[in-house]
Short mmCIF file of C-alpha atoms in Angstrom, two decimals:
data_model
loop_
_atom_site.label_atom_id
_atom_site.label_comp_id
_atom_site.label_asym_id
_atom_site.label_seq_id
_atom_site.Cartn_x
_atom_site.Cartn_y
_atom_site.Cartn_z
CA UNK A 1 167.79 103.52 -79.57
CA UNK A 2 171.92 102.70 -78.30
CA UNK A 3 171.99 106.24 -77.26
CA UNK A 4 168.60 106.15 -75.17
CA UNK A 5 169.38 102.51 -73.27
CA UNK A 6 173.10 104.05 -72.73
CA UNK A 7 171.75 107.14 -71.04
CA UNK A 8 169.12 105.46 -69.14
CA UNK A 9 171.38 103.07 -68.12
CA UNK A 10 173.97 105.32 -66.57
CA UNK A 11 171.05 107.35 -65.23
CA UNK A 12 170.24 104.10 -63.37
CA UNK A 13 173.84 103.55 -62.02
CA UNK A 14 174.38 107.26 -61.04
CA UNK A 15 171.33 106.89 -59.60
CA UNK A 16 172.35 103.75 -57.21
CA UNK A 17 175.55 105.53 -56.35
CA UNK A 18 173.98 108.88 -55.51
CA UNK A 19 171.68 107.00 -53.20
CA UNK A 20 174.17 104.43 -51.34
CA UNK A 21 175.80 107.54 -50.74
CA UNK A 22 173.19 109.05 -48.95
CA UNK A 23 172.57 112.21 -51.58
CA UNK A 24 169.72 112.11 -54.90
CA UNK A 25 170.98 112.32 -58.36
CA UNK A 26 169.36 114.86 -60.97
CA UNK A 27 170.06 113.79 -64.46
CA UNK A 28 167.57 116.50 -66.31
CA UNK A 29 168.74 119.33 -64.09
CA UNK A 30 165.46 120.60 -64.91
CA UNK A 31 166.09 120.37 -69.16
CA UNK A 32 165.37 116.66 -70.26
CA UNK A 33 165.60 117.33 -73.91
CA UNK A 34 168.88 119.72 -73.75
CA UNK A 35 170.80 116.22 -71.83
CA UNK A 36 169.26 113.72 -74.23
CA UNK A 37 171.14 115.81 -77.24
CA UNK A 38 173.82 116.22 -75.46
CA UNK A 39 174.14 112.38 -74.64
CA UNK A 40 172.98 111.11 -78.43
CA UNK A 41 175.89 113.66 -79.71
CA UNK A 42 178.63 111.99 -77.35
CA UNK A 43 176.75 108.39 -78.25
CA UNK A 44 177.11 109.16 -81.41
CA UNK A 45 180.64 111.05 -81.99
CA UNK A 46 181.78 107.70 -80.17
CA UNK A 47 180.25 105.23 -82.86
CA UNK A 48 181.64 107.18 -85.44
CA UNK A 49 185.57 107.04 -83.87
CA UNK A 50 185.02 103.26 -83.69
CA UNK A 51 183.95 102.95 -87.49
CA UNK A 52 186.96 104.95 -88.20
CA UNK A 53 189.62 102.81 -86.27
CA UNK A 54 188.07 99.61 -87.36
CA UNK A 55 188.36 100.93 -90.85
CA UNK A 56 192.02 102.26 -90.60
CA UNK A 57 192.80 98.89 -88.98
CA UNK A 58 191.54 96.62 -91.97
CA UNK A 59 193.46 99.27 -93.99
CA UNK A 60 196.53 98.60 -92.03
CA UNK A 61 197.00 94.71 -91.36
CA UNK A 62 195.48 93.49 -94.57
CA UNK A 63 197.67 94.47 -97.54
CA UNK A 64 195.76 94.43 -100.87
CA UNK A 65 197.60 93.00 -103.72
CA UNK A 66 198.85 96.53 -105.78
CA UNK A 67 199.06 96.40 -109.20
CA UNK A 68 202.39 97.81 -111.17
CA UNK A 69 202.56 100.36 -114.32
CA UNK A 70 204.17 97.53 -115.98
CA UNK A 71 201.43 94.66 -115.39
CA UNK A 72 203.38 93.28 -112.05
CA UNK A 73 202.08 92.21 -109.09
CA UNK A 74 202.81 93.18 -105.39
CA UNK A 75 202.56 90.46 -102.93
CA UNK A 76 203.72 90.22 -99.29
CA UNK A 77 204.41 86.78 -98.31
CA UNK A 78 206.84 85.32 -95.57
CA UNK A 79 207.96 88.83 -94.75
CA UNK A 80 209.08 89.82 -98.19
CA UNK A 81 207.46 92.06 -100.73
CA UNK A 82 207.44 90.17 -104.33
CA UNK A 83 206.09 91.51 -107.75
CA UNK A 84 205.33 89.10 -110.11
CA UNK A 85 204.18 89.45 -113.47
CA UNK A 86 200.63 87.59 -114.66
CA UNK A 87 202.42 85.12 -116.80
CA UNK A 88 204.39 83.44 -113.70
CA UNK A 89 200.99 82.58 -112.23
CA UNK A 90 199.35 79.55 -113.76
CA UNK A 91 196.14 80.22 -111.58
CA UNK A 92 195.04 81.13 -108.00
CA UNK A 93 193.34 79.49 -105.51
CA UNK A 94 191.21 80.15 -102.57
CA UNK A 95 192.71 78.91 -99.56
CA UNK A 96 190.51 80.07 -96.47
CA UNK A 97 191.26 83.45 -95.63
CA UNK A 98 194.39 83.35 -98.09
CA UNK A 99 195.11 83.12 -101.69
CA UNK A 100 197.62 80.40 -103.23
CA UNK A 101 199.42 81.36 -106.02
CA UNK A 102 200.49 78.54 -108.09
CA UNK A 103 203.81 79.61 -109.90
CA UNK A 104 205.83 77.43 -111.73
CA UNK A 105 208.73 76.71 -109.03
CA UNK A 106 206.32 76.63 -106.13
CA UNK A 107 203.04 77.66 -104.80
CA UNK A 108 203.46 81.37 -102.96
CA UNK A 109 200.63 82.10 -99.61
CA UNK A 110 198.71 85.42 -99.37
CA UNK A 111 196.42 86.43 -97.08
CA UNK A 112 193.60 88.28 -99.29
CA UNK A 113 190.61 86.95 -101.12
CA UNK A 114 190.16 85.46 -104.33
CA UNK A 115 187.88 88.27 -105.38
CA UNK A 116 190.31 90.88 -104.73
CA UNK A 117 193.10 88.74 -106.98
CA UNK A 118 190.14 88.65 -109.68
CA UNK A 119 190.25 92.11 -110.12
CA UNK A 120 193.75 92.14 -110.40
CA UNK A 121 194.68 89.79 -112.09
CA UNK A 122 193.90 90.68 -115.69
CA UNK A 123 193.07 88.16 -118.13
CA UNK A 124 192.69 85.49 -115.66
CA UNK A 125 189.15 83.63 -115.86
CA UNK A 126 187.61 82.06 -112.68
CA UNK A 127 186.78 78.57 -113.77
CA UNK A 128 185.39 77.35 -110.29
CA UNK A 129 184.27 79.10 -106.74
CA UNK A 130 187.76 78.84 -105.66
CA UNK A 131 189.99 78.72 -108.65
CA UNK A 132 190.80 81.36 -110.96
CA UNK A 133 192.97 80.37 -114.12
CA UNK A 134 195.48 82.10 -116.46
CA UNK A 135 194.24 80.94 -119.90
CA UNK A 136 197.77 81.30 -121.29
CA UNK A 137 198.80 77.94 -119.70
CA UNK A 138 195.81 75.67 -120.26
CA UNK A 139 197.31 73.34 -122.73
CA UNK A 140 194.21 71.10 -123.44
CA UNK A 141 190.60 70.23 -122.04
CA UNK A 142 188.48 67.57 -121.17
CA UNK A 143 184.94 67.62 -120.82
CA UNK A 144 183.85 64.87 -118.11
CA UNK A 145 180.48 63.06 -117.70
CA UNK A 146 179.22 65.30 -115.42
CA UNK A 147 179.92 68.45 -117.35
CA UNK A 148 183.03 70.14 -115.66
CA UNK A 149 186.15 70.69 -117.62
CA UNK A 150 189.72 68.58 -116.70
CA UNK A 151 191.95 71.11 -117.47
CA UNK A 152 195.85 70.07 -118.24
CA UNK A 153 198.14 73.08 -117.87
CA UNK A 154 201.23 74.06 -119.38
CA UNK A 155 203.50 72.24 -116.90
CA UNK A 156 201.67 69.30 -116.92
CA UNK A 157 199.30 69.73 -113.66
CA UNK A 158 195.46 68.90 -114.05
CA UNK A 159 192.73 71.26 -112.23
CA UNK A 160 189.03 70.71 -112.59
CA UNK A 161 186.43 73.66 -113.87
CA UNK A 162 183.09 73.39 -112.70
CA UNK A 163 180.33 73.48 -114.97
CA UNK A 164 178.69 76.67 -113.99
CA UNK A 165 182.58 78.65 -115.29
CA UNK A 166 182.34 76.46 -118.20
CA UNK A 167 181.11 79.03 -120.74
CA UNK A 168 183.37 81.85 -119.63
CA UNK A 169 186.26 79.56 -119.94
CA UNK A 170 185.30 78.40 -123.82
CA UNK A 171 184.50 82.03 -125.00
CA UNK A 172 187.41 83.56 -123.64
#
């Protein structure tokens, strides 16, 4: 349907130029079918080179978190390349179009999504939309009123789990 609208569009234009220039214009050249697949293969050829750029380009400016033989890690962030191992990360959040990594001696900015640090991250559970935990640092629980989990972590921090996580929290 792009390809038809394209070429009758341009057949339009050539068309208007033709004829402000005092001559006529003869798209078919007397083989209407033989221009039409000629036109839908250019159309066409084109919408596949944009697919592939745009594809190369997400490739290219968003760097996926990598893991390492030895259960590290990679993560740009502020210009620098870091691997950490799971254990450093008491649990992830979902921060926009980024990912915050809450270490021990500060939280660490990564543009990605939490889905790709799910699968990842190895062991971790998520516990709400945003939040995924490491269950090695939950220290205790709380269940509130309204179902959700309080959550106190190893260094003292509280984070809240939201009902609907609860069970894959408790049977992990």
């Amino acid at each position: 349907m792009f390809s038809l609208s394209h070429v009758a569009i341009m057949e339009g234009l050539r068309k208007a130029v033709y004829a402000a220039m005092g001559s006529a214009y003869d798209f078919t050249h007397g083989n209407l079918l033989l221009h039409l697949i000629y036109e839908g293969r250019k159309d066409g050829l084109a919408y596949l080179l944009f697919l592939a750029f745009f594809w190369a380009y997400e490739r290219v400016t968003e760097p996926r978190p990598q893991a390492q033989g030895d259960g590290r890690i990679e993560v740009k962030t502020d210009g620098r390349t870091l691997y950490l191992a799971a254990d450093e990360i008491i649990y992830a959040e979902a921060a926009g179009n980024y990912v915050e990594l809450h270490l021990a001696t500060k939280p660490l900015l990564i543009r990605g999504t939490l889905s790709e640090f799910e699968k990842r991250l190895t062991g971790f559970v998520r516990i709400h939309r945003s939040r995924l935990l490491n269950p090695v640092h939950m220290k205790s629980y709380v269940a509130t009123s309204s179902g959700d989990l309080r959550i106190t972590l190893s260094d003292g921090r509280e984070i809240v789990a939201s009902r609907r996580y609860r069970d894959a929290l408790l049977n992990k």
